[in-house]
Short mmCIF file of C-alpha atoms and ligand atoms in Angstrom, two decimals:
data_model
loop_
_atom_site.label_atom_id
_atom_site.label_comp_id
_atom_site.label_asym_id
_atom_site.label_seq_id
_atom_site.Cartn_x
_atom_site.Cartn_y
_atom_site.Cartn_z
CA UNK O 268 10.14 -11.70 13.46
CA UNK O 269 7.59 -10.97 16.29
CA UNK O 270 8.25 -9.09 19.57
CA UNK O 271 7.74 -10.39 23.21
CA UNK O 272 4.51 -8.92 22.92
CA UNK O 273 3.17 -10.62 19.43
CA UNK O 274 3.45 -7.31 17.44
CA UNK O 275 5.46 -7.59 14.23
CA UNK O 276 9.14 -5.87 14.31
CA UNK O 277 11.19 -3.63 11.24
CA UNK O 278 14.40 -3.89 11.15
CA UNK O 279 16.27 -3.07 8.19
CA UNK O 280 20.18 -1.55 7.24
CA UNK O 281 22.45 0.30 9.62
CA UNK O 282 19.72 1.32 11.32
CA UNK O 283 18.28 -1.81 13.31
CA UNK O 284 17.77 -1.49 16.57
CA UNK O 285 19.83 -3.70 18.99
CA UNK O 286 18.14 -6.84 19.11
CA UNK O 287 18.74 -6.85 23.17
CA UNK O 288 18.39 -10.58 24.68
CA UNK O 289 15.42 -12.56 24.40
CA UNK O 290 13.11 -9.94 23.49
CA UNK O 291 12.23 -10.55 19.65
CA UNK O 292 10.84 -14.20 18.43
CA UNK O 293 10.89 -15.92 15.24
CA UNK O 294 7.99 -16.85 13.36
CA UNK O 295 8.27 -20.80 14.26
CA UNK O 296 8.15 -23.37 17.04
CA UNK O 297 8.66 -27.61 17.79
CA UNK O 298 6.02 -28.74 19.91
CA UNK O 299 5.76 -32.65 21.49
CA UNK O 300 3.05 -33.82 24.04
CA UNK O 301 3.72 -36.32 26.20
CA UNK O 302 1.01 -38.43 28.01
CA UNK O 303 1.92 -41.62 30.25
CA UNK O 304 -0.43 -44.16 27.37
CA UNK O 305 1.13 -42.07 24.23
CA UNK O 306 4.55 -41.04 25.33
CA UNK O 307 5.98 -38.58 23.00
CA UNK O 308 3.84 -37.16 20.43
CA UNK O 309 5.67 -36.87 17.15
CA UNK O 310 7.34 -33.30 16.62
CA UNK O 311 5.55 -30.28 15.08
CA UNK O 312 6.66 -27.32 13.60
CA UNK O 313 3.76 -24.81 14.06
CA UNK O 314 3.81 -20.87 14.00
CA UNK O 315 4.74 -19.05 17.21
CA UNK O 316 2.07 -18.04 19.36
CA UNK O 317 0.31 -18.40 22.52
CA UNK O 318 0.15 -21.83 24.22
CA UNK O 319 -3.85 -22.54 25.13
CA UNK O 320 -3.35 -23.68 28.87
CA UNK O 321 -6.19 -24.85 31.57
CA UNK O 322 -5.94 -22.15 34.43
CA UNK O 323 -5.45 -25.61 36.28
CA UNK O 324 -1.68 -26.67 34.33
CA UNK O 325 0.33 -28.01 36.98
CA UNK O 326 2.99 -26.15 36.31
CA UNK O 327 1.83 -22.62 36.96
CA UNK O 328 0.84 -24.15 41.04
CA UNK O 329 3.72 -26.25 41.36
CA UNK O 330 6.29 -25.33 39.21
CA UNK O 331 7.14 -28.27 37.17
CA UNK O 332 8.71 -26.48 34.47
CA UNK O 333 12.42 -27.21 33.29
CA UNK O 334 14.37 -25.21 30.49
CA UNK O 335 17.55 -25.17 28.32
CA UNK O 336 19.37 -22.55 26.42
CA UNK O 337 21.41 -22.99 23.50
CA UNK O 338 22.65 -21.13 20.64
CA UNK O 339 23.16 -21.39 16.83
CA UNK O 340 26.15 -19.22 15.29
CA UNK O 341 26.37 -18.28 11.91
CA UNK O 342 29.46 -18.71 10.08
CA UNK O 343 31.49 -16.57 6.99
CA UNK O 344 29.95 -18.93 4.76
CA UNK O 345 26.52 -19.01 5.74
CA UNK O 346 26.05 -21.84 7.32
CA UNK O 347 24.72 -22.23 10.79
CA UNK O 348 25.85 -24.63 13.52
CA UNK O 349 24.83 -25.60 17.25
CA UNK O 350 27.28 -25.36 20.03
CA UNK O 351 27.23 -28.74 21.78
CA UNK O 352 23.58 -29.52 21.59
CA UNK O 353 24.16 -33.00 22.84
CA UNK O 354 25.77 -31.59 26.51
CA UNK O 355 22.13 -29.18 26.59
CA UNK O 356 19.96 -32.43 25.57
CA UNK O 357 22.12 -34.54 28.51
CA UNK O 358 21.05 -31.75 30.99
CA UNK O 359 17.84 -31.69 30.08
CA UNK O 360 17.11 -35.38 30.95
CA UNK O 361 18.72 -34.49 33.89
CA UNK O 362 16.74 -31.38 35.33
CA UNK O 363 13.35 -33.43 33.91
CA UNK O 364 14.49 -36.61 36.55
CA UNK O 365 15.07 -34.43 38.96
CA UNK O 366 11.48 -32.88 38.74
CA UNK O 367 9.91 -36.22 38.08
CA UNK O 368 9.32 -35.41 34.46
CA UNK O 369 9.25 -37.72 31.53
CA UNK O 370 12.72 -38.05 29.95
CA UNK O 371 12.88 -36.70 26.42
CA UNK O 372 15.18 -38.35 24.37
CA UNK O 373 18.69 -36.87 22.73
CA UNK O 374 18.20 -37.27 19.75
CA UNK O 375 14.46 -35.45 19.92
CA UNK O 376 15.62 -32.60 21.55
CA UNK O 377 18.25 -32.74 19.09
CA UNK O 378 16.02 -32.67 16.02
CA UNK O 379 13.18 -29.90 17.44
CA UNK O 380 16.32 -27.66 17.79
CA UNK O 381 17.45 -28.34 13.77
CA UNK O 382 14.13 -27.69 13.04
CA UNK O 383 13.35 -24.25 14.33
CA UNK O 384 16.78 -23.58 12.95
CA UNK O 385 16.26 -24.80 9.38
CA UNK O 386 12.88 -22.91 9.76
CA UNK O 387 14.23 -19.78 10.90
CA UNK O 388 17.10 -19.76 9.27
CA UNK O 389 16.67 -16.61 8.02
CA UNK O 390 16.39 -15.17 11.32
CA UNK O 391 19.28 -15.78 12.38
CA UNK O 392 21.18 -12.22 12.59
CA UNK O 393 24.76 -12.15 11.31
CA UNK O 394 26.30 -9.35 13.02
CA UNK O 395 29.07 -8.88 15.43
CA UNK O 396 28.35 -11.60 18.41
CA UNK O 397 24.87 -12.11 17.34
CA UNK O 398 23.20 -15.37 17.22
CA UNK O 399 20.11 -17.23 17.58
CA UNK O 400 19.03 -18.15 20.73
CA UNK O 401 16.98 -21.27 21.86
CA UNK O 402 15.38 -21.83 24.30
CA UNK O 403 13.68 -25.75 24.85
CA UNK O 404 11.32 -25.95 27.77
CA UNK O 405 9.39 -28.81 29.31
CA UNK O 406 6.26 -27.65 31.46
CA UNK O 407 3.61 -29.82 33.78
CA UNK O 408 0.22 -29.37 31.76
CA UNK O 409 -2.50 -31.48 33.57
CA UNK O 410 -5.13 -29.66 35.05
CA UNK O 411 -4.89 -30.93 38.65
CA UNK O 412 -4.13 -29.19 41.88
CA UNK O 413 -2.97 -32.63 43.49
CA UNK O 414 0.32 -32.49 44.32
CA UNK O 415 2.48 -35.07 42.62
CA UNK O 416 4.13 -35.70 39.00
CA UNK O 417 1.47 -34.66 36.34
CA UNK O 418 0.49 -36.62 33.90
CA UNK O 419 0.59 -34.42 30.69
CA UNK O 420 3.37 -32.91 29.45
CA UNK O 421 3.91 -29.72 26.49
CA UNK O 422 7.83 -29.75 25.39
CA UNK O 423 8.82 -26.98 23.06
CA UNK O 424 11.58 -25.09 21.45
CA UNK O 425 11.38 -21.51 20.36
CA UNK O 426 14.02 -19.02 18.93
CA UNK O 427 15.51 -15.82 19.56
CA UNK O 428 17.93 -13.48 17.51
CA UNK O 429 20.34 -12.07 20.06
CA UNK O 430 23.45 -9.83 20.31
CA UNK O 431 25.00 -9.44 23.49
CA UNK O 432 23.82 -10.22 26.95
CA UNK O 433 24.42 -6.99 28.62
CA UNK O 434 23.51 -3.95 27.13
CA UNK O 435 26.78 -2.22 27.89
CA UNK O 436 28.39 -4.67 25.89
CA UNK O 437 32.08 -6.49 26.46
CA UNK O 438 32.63 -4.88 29.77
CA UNK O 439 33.56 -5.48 33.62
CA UNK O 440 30.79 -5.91 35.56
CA UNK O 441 30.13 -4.86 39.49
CA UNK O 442 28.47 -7.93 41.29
CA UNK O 443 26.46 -8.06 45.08
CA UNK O 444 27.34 -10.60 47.50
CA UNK O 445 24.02 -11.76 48.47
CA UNK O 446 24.71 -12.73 52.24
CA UNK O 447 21.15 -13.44 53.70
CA UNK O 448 19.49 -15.67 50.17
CA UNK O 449 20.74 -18.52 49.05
CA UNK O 450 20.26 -19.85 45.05
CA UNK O 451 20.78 -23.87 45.78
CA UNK O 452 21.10 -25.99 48.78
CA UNK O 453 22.76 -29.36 48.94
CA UNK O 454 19.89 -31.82 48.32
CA UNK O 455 17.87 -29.15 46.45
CA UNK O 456 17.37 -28.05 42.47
CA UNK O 457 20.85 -26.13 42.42
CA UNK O 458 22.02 -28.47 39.71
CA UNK O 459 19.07 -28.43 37.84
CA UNK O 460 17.88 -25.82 35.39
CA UNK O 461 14.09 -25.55 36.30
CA UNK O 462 11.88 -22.65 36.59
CA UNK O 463 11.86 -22.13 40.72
CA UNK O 464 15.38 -21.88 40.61
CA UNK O 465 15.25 -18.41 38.78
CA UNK O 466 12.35 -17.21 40.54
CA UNK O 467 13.86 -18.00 43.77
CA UNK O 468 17.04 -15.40 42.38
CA UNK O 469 15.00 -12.51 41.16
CA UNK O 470 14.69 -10.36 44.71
CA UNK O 471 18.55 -11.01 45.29
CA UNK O 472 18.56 -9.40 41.75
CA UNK O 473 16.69 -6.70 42.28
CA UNK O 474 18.69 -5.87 45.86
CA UNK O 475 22.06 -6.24 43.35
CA UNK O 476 20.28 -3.50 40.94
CA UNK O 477 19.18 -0.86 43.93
CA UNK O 478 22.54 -1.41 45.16
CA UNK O 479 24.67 -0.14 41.70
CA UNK O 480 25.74 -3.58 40.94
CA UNK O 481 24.55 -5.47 37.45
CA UNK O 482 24.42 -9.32 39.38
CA UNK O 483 24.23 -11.21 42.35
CA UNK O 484 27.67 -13.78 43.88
CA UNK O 485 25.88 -16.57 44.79
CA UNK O 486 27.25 -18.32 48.09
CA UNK O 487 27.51 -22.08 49.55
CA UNK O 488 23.83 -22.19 51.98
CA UNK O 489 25.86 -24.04 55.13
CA UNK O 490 28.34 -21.23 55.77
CA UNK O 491 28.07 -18.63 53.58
CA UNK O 492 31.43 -18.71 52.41
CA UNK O 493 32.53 -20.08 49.64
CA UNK O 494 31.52 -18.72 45.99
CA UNK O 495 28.87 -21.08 43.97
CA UNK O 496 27.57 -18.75 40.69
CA UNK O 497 26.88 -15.72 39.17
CA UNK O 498 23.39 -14.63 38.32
CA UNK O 499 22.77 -17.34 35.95
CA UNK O 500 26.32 -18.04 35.12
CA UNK O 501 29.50 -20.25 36.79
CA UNK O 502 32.24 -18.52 38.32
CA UNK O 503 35.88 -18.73 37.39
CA UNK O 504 38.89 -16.27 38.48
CA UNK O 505 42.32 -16.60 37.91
CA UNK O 506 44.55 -16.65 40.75
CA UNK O 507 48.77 -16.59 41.37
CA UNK O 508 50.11 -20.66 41.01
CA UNK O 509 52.86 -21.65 43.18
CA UNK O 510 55.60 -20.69 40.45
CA UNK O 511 53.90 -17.07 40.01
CA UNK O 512 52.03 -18.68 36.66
CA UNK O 513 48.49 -17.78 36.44
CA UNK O 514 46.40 -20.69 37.55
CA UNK O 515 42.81 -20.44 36.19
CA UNK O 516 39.93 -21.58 39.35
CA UNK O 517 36.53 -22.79 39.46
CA UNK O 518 34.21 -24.22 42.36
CA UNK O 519 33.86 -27.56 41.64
CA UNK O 520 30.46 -28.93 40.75
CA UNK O 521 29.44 -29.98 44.44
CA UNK O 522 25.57 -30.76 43.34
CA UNK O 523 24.20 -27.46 43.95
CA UNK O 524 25.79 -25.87 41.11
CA UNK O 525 24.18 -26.12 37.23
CA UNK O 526 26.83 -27.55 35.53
CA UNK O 527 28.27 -24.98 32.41
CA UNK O 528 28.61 -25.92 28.78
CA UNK O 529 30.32 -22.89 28.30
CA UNK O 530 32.18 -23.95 32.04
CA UNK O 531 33.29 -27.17 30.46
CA UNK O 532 34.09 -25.82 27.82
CA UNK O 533 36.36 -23.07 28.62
CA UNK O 534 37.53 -25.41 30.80
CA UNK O 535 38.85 -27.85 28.15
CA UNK O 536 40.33 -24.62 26.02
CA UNK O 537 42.13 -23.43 29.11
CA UNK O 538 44.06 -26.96 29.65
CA UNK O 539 44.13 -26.70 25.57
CA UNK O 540 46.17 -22.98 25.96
CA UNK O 541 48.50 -24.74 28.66
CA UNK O 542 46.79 -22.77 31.30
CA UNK O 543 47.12 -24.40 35.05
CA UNK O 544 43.61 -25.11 35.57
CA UNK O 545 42.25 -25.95 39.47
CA UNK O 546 38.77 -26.73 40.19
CA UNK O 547 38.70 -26.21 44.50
CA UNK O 548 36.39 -24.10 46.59
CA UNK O 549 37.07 -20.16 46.12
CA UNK O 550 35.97 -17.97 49.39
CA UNK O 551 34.35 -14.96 49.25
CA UNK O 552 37.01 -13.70 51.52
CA UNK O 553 39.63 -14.89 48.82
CA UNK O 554 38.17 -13.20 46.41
CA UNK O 555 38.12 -9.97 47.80
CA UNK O 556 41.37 -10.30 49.26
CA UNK O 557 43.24 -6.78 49.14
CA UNK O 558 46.52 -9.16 48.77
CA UNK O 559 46.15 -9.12 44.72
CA UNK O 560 46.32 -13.37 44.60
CA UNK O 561 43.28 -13.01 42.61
CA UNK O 562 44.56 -11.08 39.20
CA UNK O 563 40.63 -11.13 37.29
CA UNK O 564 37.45 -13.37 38.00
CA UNK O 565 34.59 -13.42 35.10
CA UNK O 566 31.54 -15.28 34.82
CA UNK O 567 30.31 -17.61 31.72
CA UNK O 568 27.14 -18.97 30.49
CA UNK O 569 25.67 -19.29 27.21
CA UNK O 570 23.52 -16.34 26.94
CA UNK O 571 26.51 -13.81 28.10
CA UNK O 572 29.60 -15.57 27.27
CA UNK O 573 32.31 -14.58 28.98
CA UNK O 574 31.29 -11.45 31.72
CA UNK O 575 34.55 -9.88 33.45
CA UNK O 576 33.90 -9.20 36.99
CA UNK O 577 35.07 -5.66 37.93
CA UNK O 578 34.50 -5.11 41.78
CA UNK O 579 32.40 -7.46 44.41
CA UNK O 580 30.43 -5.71 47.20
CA UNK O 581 30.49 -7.43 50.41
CA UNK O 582 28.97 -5.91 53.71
CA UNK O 583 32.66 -4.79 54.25
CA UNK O 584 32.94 -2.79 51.07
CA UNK O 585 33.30 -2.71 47.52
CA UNK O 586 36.44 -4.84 45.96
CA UNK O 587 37.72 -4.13 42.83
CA UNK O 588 39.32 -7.22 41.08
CA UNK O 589 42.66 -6.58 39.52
CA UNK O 590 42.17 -3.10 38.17
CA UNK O 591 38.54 -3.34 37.86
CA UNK O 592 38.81 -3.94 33.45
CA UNK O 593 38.53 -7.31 31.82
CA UNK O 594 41.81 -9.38 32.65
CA UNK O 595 43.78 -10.80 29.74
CA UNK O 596 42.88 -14.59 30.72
CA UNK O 597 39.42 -13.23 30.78
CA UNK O 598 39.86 -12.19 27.37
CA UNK O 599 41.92 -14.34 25.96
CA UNK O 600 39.48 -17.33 26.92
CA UNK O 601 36.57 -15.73 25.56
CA UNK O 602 37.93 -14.71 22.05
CA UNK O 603 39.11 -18.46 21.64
CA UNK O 604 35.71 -19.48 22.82
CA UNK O 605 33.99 -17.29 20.02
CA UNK O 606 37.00 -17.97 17.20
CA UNK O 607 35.32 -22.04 17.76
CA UNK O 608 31.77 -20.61 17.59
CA UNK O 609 31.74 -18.49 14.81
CA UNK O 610 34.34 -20.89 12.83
CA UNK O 611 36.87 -18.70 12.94
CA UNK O 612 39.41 -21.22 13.77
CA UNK O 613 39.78 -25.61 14.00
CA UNK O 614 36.96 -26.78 16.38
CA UNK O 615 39.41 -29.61 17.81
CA UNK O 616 36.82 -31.06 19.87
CA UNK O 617 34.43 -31.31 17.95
CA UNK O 618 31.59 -28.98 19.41
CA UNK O 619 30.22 -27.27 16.50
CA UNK O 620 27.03 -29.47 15.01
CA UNK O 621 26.25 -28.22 11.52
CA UNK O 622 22.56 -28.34 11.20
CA UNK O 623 22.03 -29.42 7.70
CA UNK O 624 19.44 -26.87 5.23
CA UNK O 625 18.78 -29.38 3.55
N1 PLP Q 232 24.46 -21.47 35.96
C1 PLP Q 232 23.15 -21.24 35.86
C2 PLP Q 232 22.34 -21.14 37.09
C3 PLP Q 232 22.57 -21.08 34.57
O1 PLP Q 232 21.27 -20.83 34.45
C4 PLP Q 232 23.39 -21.18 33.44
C5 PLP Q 232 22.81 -21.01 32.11
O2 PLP Q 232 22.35 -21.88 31.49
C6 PLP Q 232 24.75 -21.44 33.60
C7 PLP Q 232 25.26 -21.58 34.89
C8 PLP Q 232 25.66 -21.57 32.43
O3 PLP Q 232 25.39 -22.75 31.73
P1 PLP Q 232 25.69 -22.86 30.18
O4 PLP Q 232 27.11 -22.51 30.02
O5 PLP Q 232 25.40 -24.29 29.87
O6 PLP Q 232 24.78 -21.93 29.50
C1 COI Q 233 22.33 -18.86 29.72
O1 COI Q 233 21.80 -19.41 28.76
O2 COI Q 233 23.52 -18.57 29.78
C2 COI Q 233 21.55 -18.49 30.87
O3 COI Q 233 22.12 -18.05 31.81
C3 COI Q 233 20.13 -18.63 30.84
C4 COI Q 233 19.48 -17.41 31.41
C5 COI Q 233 19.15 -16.41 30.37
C6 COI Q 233 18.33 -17.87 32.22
#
């Protein structure tokens, strides 16, 4: 295993370090070049190291550069599995279309993603909500400064062993209402996952971090009302149905919001649990609401899971949600998410993909 910086890591016994998010490497990567003539070179599996890039690459002027994030989870028995590579590979196309970038097909980014696995395999940590992270990426590398598609392509898939998101582990979380930046407009790159749309995020971050608060509530761009996302995450809370049963609420996907695996898929356990599940705008005033409609609100995503939102700060205040601790809906949806990951339980619908040692 290599750090972020190239230098080789120990970590042995009881006394490893916590592998933090994103932050350690293994030794492998897939690599495919793509040329307009060539299309797709075939896949490589080559040792992880440092991409040789003209200063020129397109995407470090103009930001062609689109990413996915997946994860394999080890089971009791050893084996490993993806969690519904298919719905990352589908998104992929997407965000690529919507940066005028060659399409890569399924079942390639389906088979660089087994490969680093079955290469790494060893990698893969086996503790307590660890897993192995990958993360896919598709950048512009034709040295031009003209501004249009470019014409050479690098796609690649690298791996990282991961515990959990946060440092403070399984815990509520304070979050910033950003009120004067916007993450996605209607029109824009909102539902895409490409690079500018986490640059874009970072100062809004860094306000949410001087200001106590671990992430930023993302709001619509037109009125600055209505909750989109979280950081990097969707939004869901759970609010009071008409017959005082707990309905579970998400925004829908309007177009400027990245659409979830994990969204979808809690989503589809929720209706599973016989939860009353509503996807309809949620305002910011809603949310904060000293009326106690909403009972928890939490934030998903691959990386993190299943975040419980704690309090909100608005320029009004600072709202706690419920009473500020991870609700039981919260909970409850995120252990059955984790039973299907880590094969604790049936996987009814099918998610898990073994990736074969063979
Ligand atoms: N929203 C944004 C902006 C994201 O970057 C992500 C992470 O990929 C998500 C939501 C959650 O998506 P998923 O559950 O597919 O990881
Ligand atoms: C995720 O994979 O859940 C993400 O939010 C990606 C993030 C680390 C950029």
């Amino acid at each position: 295993m290599t750090t972020a910086t190239g230098g080789p890591t120990a970590r042995t016994g009881s006394d490893a370090p916590a592998l933090g998010f994103g932050v350690h490497f293994t030794p492998h990567m897939v690599v495919s070049r793509w040329t307009p003539a060539g299309g797709w070179t075939p896949l490589e599996l080559v040792p992880h190291g440092p991409l040789s890039l003209s200063p020129a690459a397109m995407a470090l002027h103009y930001g062609q550069a689109v990413f996915e994030g997946l994860k394999a989870y080890p089971a009791a028995d050893g084996s490993l599995a993806l969690f519904r590579p298919r719905a990352n590979a589908d998104r992929f196309v997407l965000s690529a279309r919507r940066l005028a970038m060659p399409e890569l097909p399924v079942e390639m980014f389906l088979d660089a993603c087994e490969r680093v696995v079955r290469a790494d395999a060893a990698e893969v940590p086996r503790g307590h909500g660890q897993s192995l992270y990958l993360r896919p990426f598709m950048v512009a590398v034709e040295p031009s400064l003209g501004v249009r598609p470019a014409q050479e392509y690098l796609f690649a898939v690298i791996a990282s062993p991961v515990d959990y998101f946060f440092a403070g582990g399984y815990q509520a979380i304070d979050v910033w209402c950003a009120t004067d930046q916007i993450r996605a407009a209607p029109g824009g790159t909102g539902a895409a996952k490409c690079a500018g749309n986490y640059a874009g995020s970072l100062s809004a971050k860094a306000e949410a971090l001087a200001n106590g608060c671990q992430e930023v509530l993302w709001l619509d761009a037109a009125e600055h009302r209505w909750v989109e996302e979280l950081g990097a995450m969707n939004f869901f809370c759970v609010g009071r149905g008409e017959n005082g049963t707990d309905q579970l609420i998400t925004p829908g996907l309007s177009g400027t919001i990245l659409a979830g695996n994990t969204r979808d898929s809690l989503l589809t356990l929720a209706a599973g649990l016989g939860l009353d599940v509503v996807q309809r705008p949620v305002s910011v005033d809603e949310l904060t609401a000293a009326d106690g409609r909403v009972t928890e609100a939490f934030a998903c995503g691959t990386a993190a899971s299943v975040v419980p939102i704690g309090a909100v700060t608005t320029p009004s205040g600072r709202a706690r949600i419920g009473d500020g601790r991870p609700g039981k809906v919260t909970t409850r949806l995120r252990d059955e998410l984790a039973a299907v990951q880590y094969r604790q339980q049936a996987d009814p619908y099918g998610w898990m993909h073994a990736v074969d040692m063979g």
